[in-house]
Each structure stands twice: as C-alpha cells, then as structure tokens.
Coordinates of C-alpha atoms in Angstrom, one line a residue:
Chain A
X1 CA 0.0 0.0 0.0
X2 CA 2.9 2.3 0.7
X3 CA 3.8 4.8 -2.0
X4 CA 6.9 6.8 -2.1
X5 CA 6.2 10.4 -1.1
X6 CA 9.0 12.8 -1.9
X7 CA 10.2 14.3 1.4
X8 CA 7.1 13.3 3.2
X9 CA 8.8 13.6 6.6
X10 CA 10.0 17.2 5.9
X11 CA 6.7 18.3 4.5
X12 CA 4.8 16.9 7.6
X13 CA 7.2 18.7 9.9
X14 CA 6.8 22.0 8.0
X15 CA 3.0 21.6 7.9
X16 CA 2.8 20.8 11.6
X17 CA 4.9 23.8 12.6
X18 CA 2.8 26.1 10.4
X19 CA -0.4 24.9 11.9
X20 CA 0.9 25.0 15.5
X21 CA 2.0 28.6 14.9
X22 CA -1.3 29.6 13.3
X23 CA -3.8 27.8 15.4
X24 CA -2.0 26.6 18.5
X25 CA -0.6 23.1 19.2
X26 CA -3.7 21.9 21.2
X27 CA -6.1 23.0 18.4
X28 CA -4.3 21.2 15.6
X29 CA -5.1 17.6 14.6
X30 CA -3.0 15.0 12.8
X31 CA -5.7 15.0 10.0
X32 CA -5.1 18.7 9.5
X33 CA -1.4 18.3 9.4
X34 CA -1.6 15.6 6.8
X35 CA -4.0 17.6 4.7
X36 CA -1.8 20.7 4.8
X37 CA 1.2 18.6 3.7
X38 CA -0.9 17.0 0.9
X39 CA -0.5 13.5 2.5
X40 CA -2.6 11.0 4.3
X41 CA -2.9 10.4 8.1
X42 CA -1.5 6.9 7.3
X43 CA 1.7 8.5 6.0
X44 CA 1.9 10.8 9.0
X45 CA 1.8 7.8 11.4
X46 CA 4.4 6.0 9.3
X47 CA 6.8 8.8 10.2
X48 CA 5.7 10.0 13.7
X49 CA 4.1 8.4 16.8
X50 CA 1.8 11.4 17.4
X51 CA 1.6 15.2 16.9
X52 CA 4.0 15.9 19.7
X53 CA 6.8 13.8 18.2
X54 CA 6.8 15.8 15.0
X55 CA 8.4 18.6 16.9
X56 CA 11.1 16.3 18.3
X57 CA 11.9 14.5 15.1
X58 CA 15.4 16.0 15.0
X59 CA 16.3 15.0 18.6
X60 CA 17.6 11.5 17.7
X61 CA 19.8 12.8 14.8
X62 CA 21.2 15.6 17.0
X63 CA 22.1 13.1 19.7
X64 CA 23.7 10.8 17.0
X65 CA 25.7 13.8 15.7
X66 CA 27.0 14.8 19.1
X67 CA 27.9 11.2 20.0
X68 CA 29.6 10.5 16.7
X69 CA 31.6 13.8 16.9
X70 CA 32.9 12.9 20.4
X71 CA 33.6 9.3 19.5
X72 CA 35.8 10.3 16.5
X73 CA 38.1 12.7 18.4
X74 CA 41.7 11.8 19.1
X75 CA 42.3 10.2 22.4
X76 CA 44.2 13.2 23.6
X77 CA 41.1 15.4 23.5
X78 CA 40.1 16.5 27.1
X79 CA 36.4 16.2 28.1
X80 CA 35.8 19.9 27.6
X81 CA 37.5 19.8 24.2
X82 CA 35.2 16.9 23.3
X83 CA 32.1 18.8 24.5
X84 CA 33.2 21.9 22.5
X85 CA 33.6 19.8 19.4
X86 CA 30.2 18.3 19.9
X87 CA 28.6 21.8 20.3
X88 CA 30.4 23.1 17.2
X89 CA 29.1 20.2 15.2
X90 CA 25.6 21.0 16.5
X91 CA 25.9 24.6 15.6
X92 CA 27.0 23.8 12.1
X93 CA 24.0 21.4 11.7
X94 CA 21.5 24.0 12.8
X95 CA 23.2 26.5 10.4
X96 CA 20.6 28.5 8.6
X97 CA 17.5 26.9 10.3
X98 CA 17.1 29.9 12.7
X99 CA 13.7 30.9 11.6
X100 CA 12.5 27.3 11.9
X101 CA 14.1 27.0 15.3
X102 CA 12.5 30.2 16.6
X103 CA 9.0 29.1 15.5
X104 CA 9.5 25.7 17.0
X105 CA 10.7 27.2 20.3
X106 CA 7.7 29.6 20.5
X107 CA 5.3 26.6 20.1
X108 CA 7.2 24.6 22.8
X109 CA 7.4 27.5 25.3
X110 CA 3.6 28.0 25.1
X111 CA 2.8 24.4 26.2
X112 CA 3.7 22.6 29.4
X113 CA 3.6 19.2 27.9
X114 CA 6.0 20.2 25.1
X115 CA 8.3 22.0 27.6
X116 CA 8.5 18.7 29.5
X117 CA 9.3 16.8 26.4
X118 CA 12.1 19.3 25.6
X119 CA 13.6 18.8 29.1
X120 CA 13.6 15.0 28.4
X121 CA 15.3 15.6 25.1
X122 CA 18.1 17.6 26.8
X123 CA 18.4 15.1 29.7
X124 CA 18.8 12.3 27.1
X125 CA 21.4 14.3 25.2
X126 CA 23.4 14.8 28.4
X127 CA 23.2 11.1 29.3
X128 CA 24.3 10.1 25.8
X129 CA 27.3 12.5 25.9
X130 CA 28.3 11.3 29.4
X131 CA 28.1 7.7 28.2
X132 CA 30.3 8.5 25.2
X133 CA 32.9 10.3 27.4
X134 CA 32.9 7.3 29.8
X135 CA 33.5 5.1 26.8
X136 CA 36.6 7.2 26.1
X137 CA 37.9 6.5 29.6
X138 CA 36.7 9.7 31.3
X139 CA 35.9 8.9 34.9
X140 CA 33.1 10.1 37.1
X141 CA 32.0 12.7 38.0
X142 CA 34.0 14.4 35.2
X143 CA 32.1 12.7 32.4
X144 CA 28.7 13.6 33.8
X145 CA 29.8 17.2 34.7
X146 CA 31.3 17.8 31.2
X147 CA 28.1 16.5 29.6
X148 CA 25.8 18.6 31.8
X149 CA 28.0 21.6 31.1
X150 CA 27.8 21.0 27.4
X151 CA 24.0 20.8 27.5
X152 CA 23.9 24.0 29.6
X153 CA 26.1 25.9 27.1
X154 CA 24.0 24.5 24.2
X155 CA 20.7 25.6 25.9
X156 CA 21.9 29.1 26.8
X157 CA 23.6 29.7 23.4
X158 CA 20.4 28.4 21.6
X159 CA 18.2 30.8 23.6
X160 CA 20.4 33.8 22.7
X161 CA 20.6 32.7 19.0
X162 CA 16.9 32.7 18.5
X163 CA 16.3 36.0 20.2
X164 CA 14.5 38.4 17.8
X165 CA 17.3 41.0 17.9
X166 CA 20.2 38.6 17.6
X167 CA 22.5 39.0 14.6
X168 CA 25.2 36.6 15.5
X169 CA 25.5 33.0 14.3
X170 CA 25.0 30.0 16.6
X171 CA 28.7 28.9 16.6
X172 CA 29.8 32.4 17.7
X173 CA 27.3 32.3 20.6
X174 CA 28.4 28.7 21.5
X175 CA 32.1 29.9 21.7
X176 CA 31.0 33.0 23.7
X177 CA 29.0 31.0 26.2
X178 CA 31.8 28.5 26.6
X179 CA 34.2 31.3 27.3
X180 CA 31.8 32.8 29.8
X181 CA 31.3 29.4 31.5
X182 CA 35.1 29.1 32.0
X183 CA 35.2 32.6 33.5
X184 CA 32.2 31.9 35.7
X185 CA 33.6 28.6 37.1
X186 CA 37.0 30.1 37.6
X187 CA 35.2 32.7 39.8
X188 CA 36.2 35.8 37.9
Chain B
X1 CA -14.5 20.8 59.6
X2 CA -10.8 20.8 59.6
X3 CA -9.1 19.3 62.7
X4 CA -5.5 19.8 63.6
X5 CA -3.6 16.6 62.7
X6 CA -0.1 16.5 64.3
X7 CA 2.4 16.5 61.4
X8 CA -0.1 15.3 58.9
X9 CA 2.0 16.4 56.0
X10 CA 5.1 14.4 57.2
X11 CA 3.0 11.3 58.0
X12 CA 1.4 11.4 54.5
X13 CA 4.8 11.8 52.9
X14 CA 6.2 8.9 54.9
X15 CA 3.2 6.6 54.2
X16 CA 3.3 7.4 50.5
X17 CA 7.0 6.6 50.2
X18 CA 6.5 3.3 52.1
X19 CA 3.7 2.2 49.8
X20 CA 5.4 3.3 46.6
X21 CA 8.4 1.3 47.7
X22 CA 6.4 -1.8 48.7
X23 CA 3.8 -1.9 45.9
X24 CA 5.0 0.5 43.3
X25 CA 3.8 4.0 42.5
X26 CA 1.2 3.1 39.9
X27 CA -0.4 0.5 42.2
X28 CA -0.9 2.8 45.2
X29 CA -4.0 5.0 45.7
X30 CA -4.5 8.1 47.7
X31 CA -7.0 6.2 49.9
X32 CA -4.3 3.7 50.8
X33 CA -1.8 6.4 51.6
X34 CA -4.3 8.2 53.9
X35 CA -5.2 4.9 55.6
X36 CA -1.5 4.0 56.2
X37 CA -1.0 7.5 57.7
X38 CA -4.1 7.1 59.9
X39 CA -5.7 10.1 58.2
X40 CA -8.5 10.8 55.7
X41 CA -8.4 11.4 52.0
X42 CA -9.7 14.9 52.7
X43 CA -6.7 15.6 54.8
X44 CA -4.4 14.2 52.0
X45 CA -6.0 16.6 49.5
X46 CA -5.6 19.6 51.9
X47 CA -1.9 19.0 51.7
X48 CA -1.2 17.7 48.2
X49 CA -2.8 18.0 44.7
X50 CA -2.3 14.3 43.9
X51 CA -0.2 11.3 44.7
X52 CA 2.6 12.5 42.4
X53 CA 3.0 15.8 44.3
X54 CA 3.7 14.0 47.6
X55 CA 7.1 13.1 46.2
X56 CA 7.8 16.7 45.3
X57 CA 6.6 18.4 48.4
X58 CA 10.1 19.5 49.3
X59 CA 10.8 21.1 45.9
X60 CA 9.4 24.5 46.8
X61 CA 11.2 24.8 50.1
X62 CA 14.5 23.7 48.5
X63 CA 14.0 26.4 45.9
X64 CA 13.2 29.0 48.6
X65 CA 16.3 27.9 50.5
X66 CA 18.6 28.3 47.5
X67 CA 17.2 31.7 46.6
X68 CA 17.3 33.0 50.1
X69 CA 20.9 31.9 50.6
X70 CA 22.0 33.6 47.4
X71 CA 20.0 36.8 48.1
X72 CA 21.6 37.2 51.5
X73 CA 25.2 37.0 50.3
X74 CA 27.4 40.1 50.3
X75 CA 27.5 42.0 47.0
X76 CA 31.1 41.0 46.5
X77 CA 30.2 37.3 46.1
X78 CA 30.9 36.1 42.6
X79 CA 28.2 34.0 40.7
X80 CA 30.1 30.8 41.4
X81 CA 30.6 31.7 45.1
X82 CA 26.8 32.3 45.3
X83 CA 26.0 29.0 43.7
X84 CA 28.5 27.3 46.0
X85 CA 26.8 28.8 49.0
X86 CA 23.4 27.7 47.7
X87 CA 24.6 24.1 47.2
X88 CA 26.2 24.0 50.7
X89 CA 22.9 25.2 52.2
X90 CA 21.1 22.5 50.3
X91 CA 23.5 19.8 51.5
X92 CA 23.0 20.9 55.1
X93 CA 19.3 20.8 54.7
X94 CA 19.4 17.2 53.3
X95 CA 21.7 16.3 56.2
X96 CA 20.7 13.0 57.6
X97 CA 17.9 12.3 55.2
X98 CA 19.9 10.0 53.0
X99 CA 17.8 6.8 53.5
X100 CA 14.7 8.8 52.6
X101 CA 16.4 10.4 49.6
X102 CA 17.5 7.0 48.3
X103 CA 14.1 5.5 48.6
X104 CA 12.5 8.5 46.9
X105 CA 15.0 8.4 44.0
X106 CA 14.4 4.6 43.5
X107 CA 10.6 5.3 43.2
X108 CA 11.3 8.2 40.7
X109 CA 13.8 6.3 38.6
X110 CA 11.3 3.5 38.0
X111 CA 8.6 5.8 36.6
X112 CA 8.8 7.9 33.4
X113 CA 6.2 10.4 34.6
X114 CA 8.0 10.9 37.9
X115 CA 11.3 11.3 36.1
X116 CA 9.7 14.1 34.0
X117 CA 8.5 15.8 37.1
X118 CA 12.0 15.6 38.6
X119 CA 13.4 17.3 35.4
X120 CA 10.8 20.0 35.8
X121 CA 11.8 20.5 39.4
X122 CA 15.5 20.9 38.4
X123 CA 14.7 23.3 35.5
X124 CA 12.6 25.4 37.9
X125 CA 15.5 25.4 40.4
X126 CA 17.9 26.6 37.7
X127 CA 15.5 29.3 36.6
X128 CA 15.0 30.6 40.1
X129 CA 18.7 30.7 40.8
X130 CA 19.4 32.5 37.5
X131 CA 16.7 35.0 38.4
X132 CA 18.2 35.7 41.8
X133 CA 21.6 36.1 40.3
X134 CA 20.2 38.6 37.7
X135 CA 18.6 40.4 40.6
X136 CA 22.1 40.8 42.1
X137 CA 23.3 42.4 38.9
X138 CA 24.9 39.4 37.2
X139 CA 24.5 39.7 33.5
X140 CA 23.6 37.1 30.8
X141 CA 24.7 34.6 29.9
X142 CA 26.7 34.4 33.2
X143 CA 23.6 34.2 35.4
X144 CA 22.0 31.3 33.4
X145 CA 25.3 29.5 33.1
X146 CA 26.2 29.7 36.8
X147 CA 22.7 28.5 37.7
X148 CA 22.8 25.6 35.2
X149 CA 26.2 24.7 36.5
X150 CA 24.9 24.8 40.1
X151 CA 22.1 22.4 39.3
X152 CA 24.4 20.1 37.4
X153 CA 26.8 19.9 40.4
X154 CA 23.8 19.3 42.7
X155 CA 22.5 16.5 40.5
X156 CA 25.8 14.8 40.1
X157 CA 26.7 15.1 43.8
X158 CA 23.2 13.9 44.8
X159 CA 23.5 10.8 42.6
X160 CA 26.8 9.9 44.2
X161 CA 25.6 10.6 47.7
X162 CA 22.7 8.1 47.5
X163 CA 24.8 5.3 45.9
X164 CA 24.6 2.2 48.1
X165 CA 28.4 2.1 48.7
X166 CA 28.8 5.8 49.4
X167 CA 30.2 6.7 52.9
X168 CA 30.8 10.4 52.4
X169 CA 28.4 13.2 53.3
X170 CA 26.6 15.3 50.8
X171 CA 28.5 18.5 51.4
X172 CA 31.8 16.7 50.8
X173 CA 30.5 15.4 47.5
X174 CA 29.3 18.9 46.5
X175 CA 32.7 20.4 47.1
X176 CA 34.4 17.5 45.3
X177 CA 32.0 17.9 42.3
X178 CA 32.6 21.7 42.2
X179 CA 36.4 21.2 42.2
X180 CA 36.0 18.6 39.4
X181 CA 33.8 21.0 37.5
X182 CA 36.5 23.7 37.7
X183 CA 39.1 21.2 36.5
X184 CA 36.9 20.0 33.6
X185 CA 36.0 23.5 32.4
X186 CA 39.7 24.6 32.7
X187 CA 40.5 21.7 30.3
X188 CA 42.8 19.9 32.7

C-alpha cells in the first residue's frame, strides 16, 4: 500500500509547525497536518508516533551527531574539548535553520507538555554525551559534569541565538557561552 | 470541619514513600496512603494536589532555601561563590535524610512520569537561581550558566551521595564535584 512520497517527513514537519503557529498546538489535529502537507494520516503515522513527536523529530539525529563527533576525536582530547567539538558540530548542523528553530521554540514554550518533552530531550542528550565520554575512559564525576555543562552551554547559546534582535551566528554564541562558562567557574 | 492533625504532612509523605516502595507508585491509591498515615483522603488533598506531588513536596522549600541563601550574600560574592553557598545550604538541609532520599529516588527512577516531574523541578530550580543572580546584577549569559552549573553539580553530587556504597556526606561530594567541574572547564 505504501507509495513513495517525496520528502514526506520534511513536509509533515513543516505543515505541523505552520499549523501549531497559526492555530496553536492543542487545536491542531493530525488529520489537518496531513492535509496541509498533501499527504494522508497513514503517511503521518508511518513517520511519527503522534503530533507531539513531529516537533522532536530532530532529537535523535542531534544526539547521534554529538555522540559521533565525540567518538571520532583523538584520544588526547580532554572532556571539555570533546564537548566543545560536539557543540560546534551541533551549531553547524542548525546552520541556517534559525527561523524554523525560533518558530518551534515559540510553540514549545507555550505548552507545558512540550516543555517537559524538551527537558527529556536535553536530559537524554546529556546522558548520551556522558556515556560516550565514559567510553573514552573519562571517569566520574568528570564525564557527567562535562556532559551537563555541554548541554547547559547549548541551551543558553540556543536561547540567545533565537532572540529576535540577535544577529550573530550559533557557533559564535556557543564559543562565547563556553568562554563565559570558563570565566564563571574560575570565579572571575 | 478541619481538625488539627499533628504532622499530617510528614506522615502522609512517609506513608506514600513506604507504599510506593512496597507496591509500586502506579499500584498505590491516595486512599491507601491516607489509611496508612491514619488520616483521611480529605486531609491528604488539603496538603497535596495528587499522589505525584507528595514526592515533590520538598521542591518549593528547596528552591526557597537556595534563593534566600543567594539573596543574603554580600554583594562582593561572585556568581560561582553564590552558587557554591546555595549548594552548601542544600547539602546541610538534606543532612541525615539519605535513606529517605535514596528510597524516593528509587521510586522516581522506576517511573517515566516521575522522572519528567523531577526534570521540571530541576529546571525550575535553575530558573529561580538565574533570576536571583540577575537580581544581584549578574549579566547574561553568566547568570544562566552559573545557575545551570549549580544544578548540574547538585544533580551529580546527589546521585553519588545516594549510591549504596557511598560513605561520604553530601557537602563533601558537593565540594568535590565543584572542584572537578572547575578542572573540567579549565580543560585539565
């Protein structure tokens, strides 16, 4: 029964974000998302478990990217170097998607259930990073702390990146937040 | 109608934790918690919104404690000094409650809904700390980063504290995690 639908996944994500922005998340149904994308509900459910997961479709690939980046570094890289490399890879991957990221964050911030799901995503990112660092022989608590710090820098830089007045790119803000973090923990 | 029940709140918390440990969180009802505590369901609902919130009854006072500790520090305290003072106050408040903390964490770890609620608690702690730091004139992103780092240290030290084999006290582990954090961010 399944037909090949060119970029069905991307079209459904785009349609969902448009409808959540126009009508609100709660008020939007899967049927409406599928219709807007010119696809069927069946196709929607081949790609996503429910209307919430459309907004978190990128979480698994972000996690894979961070883990792969850290896993490929030379053994000599320190935990903070590893986390820095992971964040730079993330910034490069987000690249020009700022308008999309802003819209998505606006939808998430307006809904308690989505905010919870976002927290779970970040906790999962942190756990995956810590796990990868331990796999490289980093001990505890260093591995968990480096991972938590990485996610904190990501979160803070991301929030600044999507601010309406911001002109700087994501990787610049990542580097700036990392430098600030070093200054803060050094007590200066 | 309301009678004074000596330490009703504490008795309900204790009864709930016992039942969640014995039977599982899902399998326990508010009626059973009230009965175990020798109180009525009405009394339960005067103190807690539902059976989930019994486990998070301490979150508001923990947040108040951290915020009050930071707010009372001399102006000269740096953000990391402020966060350190807040964590030491938290460690002192947990004090001898390790057995309770371990049992509670075991219940939470076993249940996805409770894990989400715990993430919300920690995010709320971080937001309150950042807010207090901004109130003291700390700029962004320093305030958010210091707060995130504080919560990360708290989380990591807490997990080590409740480990079965751990013999060290919470404040020792907080100081150790803070020192490790400084080493990690300095790249050593």
